[in-house]
XYZ file of C-alpha atoms in Angstrom:
88
model
C 0.537 34.189 -8.347
C -0.917 33.156 -11.580
C 1.198 30.624 -13.162
C 0.842 28.916 -16.772
C -0.305 25.665 -16.539
C 1.778 24.395 -19.747
C 5.268 25.954 -18.796
C 4.800 26.641 -14.822
C 6.101 30.369 -15.594
C 4.645 33.177 -13.734
C 2.275 34.858 -15.814
C 0.830 37.511 -13.175
C 1.369 38.533 -9.409
C -1.473 39.606 -7.368
C -0.273 42.048 -4.016
C -2.564 40.932 -0.923
C -2.196 42.411 2.936
C -0.640 39.478 4.466
C 0.452 41.574 7.518
C -1.951 40.103 9.560
C -1.639 36.319 8.234
C -0.967 34.068 5.506
C -3.150 33.591 2.212
C -6.003 30.914 2.307
C -6.219 28.651 -0.161
C -7.912 30.032 -3.323
C -11.305 28.716 -4.389
C -11.742 29.472 -8.168
C -15.185 29.708 -10.590
C -15.987 31.450 -13.613
C -12.690 32.998 -13.922
C -12.538 34.316 -10.175
C -10.251 33.353 -7.605
C -11.556 34.378 -4.239
C -9.161 33.874 -0.958
C -8.387 35.694 2.381
C -5.833 36.666 4.695
C -6.645 36.704 8.581
C -8.486 40.346 8.003
C -8.879 40.689 4.242
C -10.789 38.870 1.432
C -10.160 39.228 -2.319
C -11.684 38.528 -5.619
C -9.046 38.242 -8.448
C -9.272 37.993 -12.380
C -7.264 34.661 -12.960
C -6.624 35.652 -16.472
C -4.777 38.742 -15.824
C -4.323 39.171 -12.105
C -6.281 42.232 -11.672
C -8.296 42.781 -8.003
C -11.596 42.903 -8.918
C -12.704 43.526 -5.258
C -11.442 43.442 -1.921
C -12.672 44.096 1.798
C -11.336 44.659 5.367
C -12.873 43.155 7.950
C -12.145 43.797 11.803
C -12.352 40.130 12.843
C -10.547 36.932 11.662
C -11.529 35.052 8.919
C -11.788 31.766 8.665
C -12.150 31.003 4.734
C -13.549 31.230 1.374
C -15.754 29.583 -1.350
C -17.510 30.414 -4.462
C -21.070 29.225 -5.425
C -23.986 30.505 -7.827
C -22.003 33.820 -8.975
C -21.544 34.793 -4.794
C -18.297 34.380 -2.759
C -18.634 33.716 0.670
C -16.462 34.277 3.596
C -17.163 33.183 7.267
C -15.279 34.904 10.324
C -14.529 33.543 13.910
C -17.693 34.316 15.375
C -19.401 32.235 12.991
C -20.989 35.069 10.605
C -20.833 34.155 6.893
C -20.820 37.145 4.305
C -21.749 37.100 0.943
C -19.872 39.143 -2.358
C -21.102 39.362 -5.617
C -18.163 37.574 -7.526
C -17.808 39.622 -10.892
C -17.182 37.131 -13.386
C -18.411 34.005 -11.821
């Protein structure tokens, strides 16, 4: 959920597949929040809550980060995947 920093009120909500686990902590850069569940990774516009991109994995994900215009996610086998983080 996107919260208004001044009031604490919810500005927007983002739907995510949490059937396979809870959400990770989001990393934010350049107006994009990146987070994952156990099997899905998301990029969300922090101003609007619109999903910019989403990808499903057939294995357990371990975490995300954003750097140099790319969003990175690692899986349980130690592989690291990179996505172009639109808006970063």
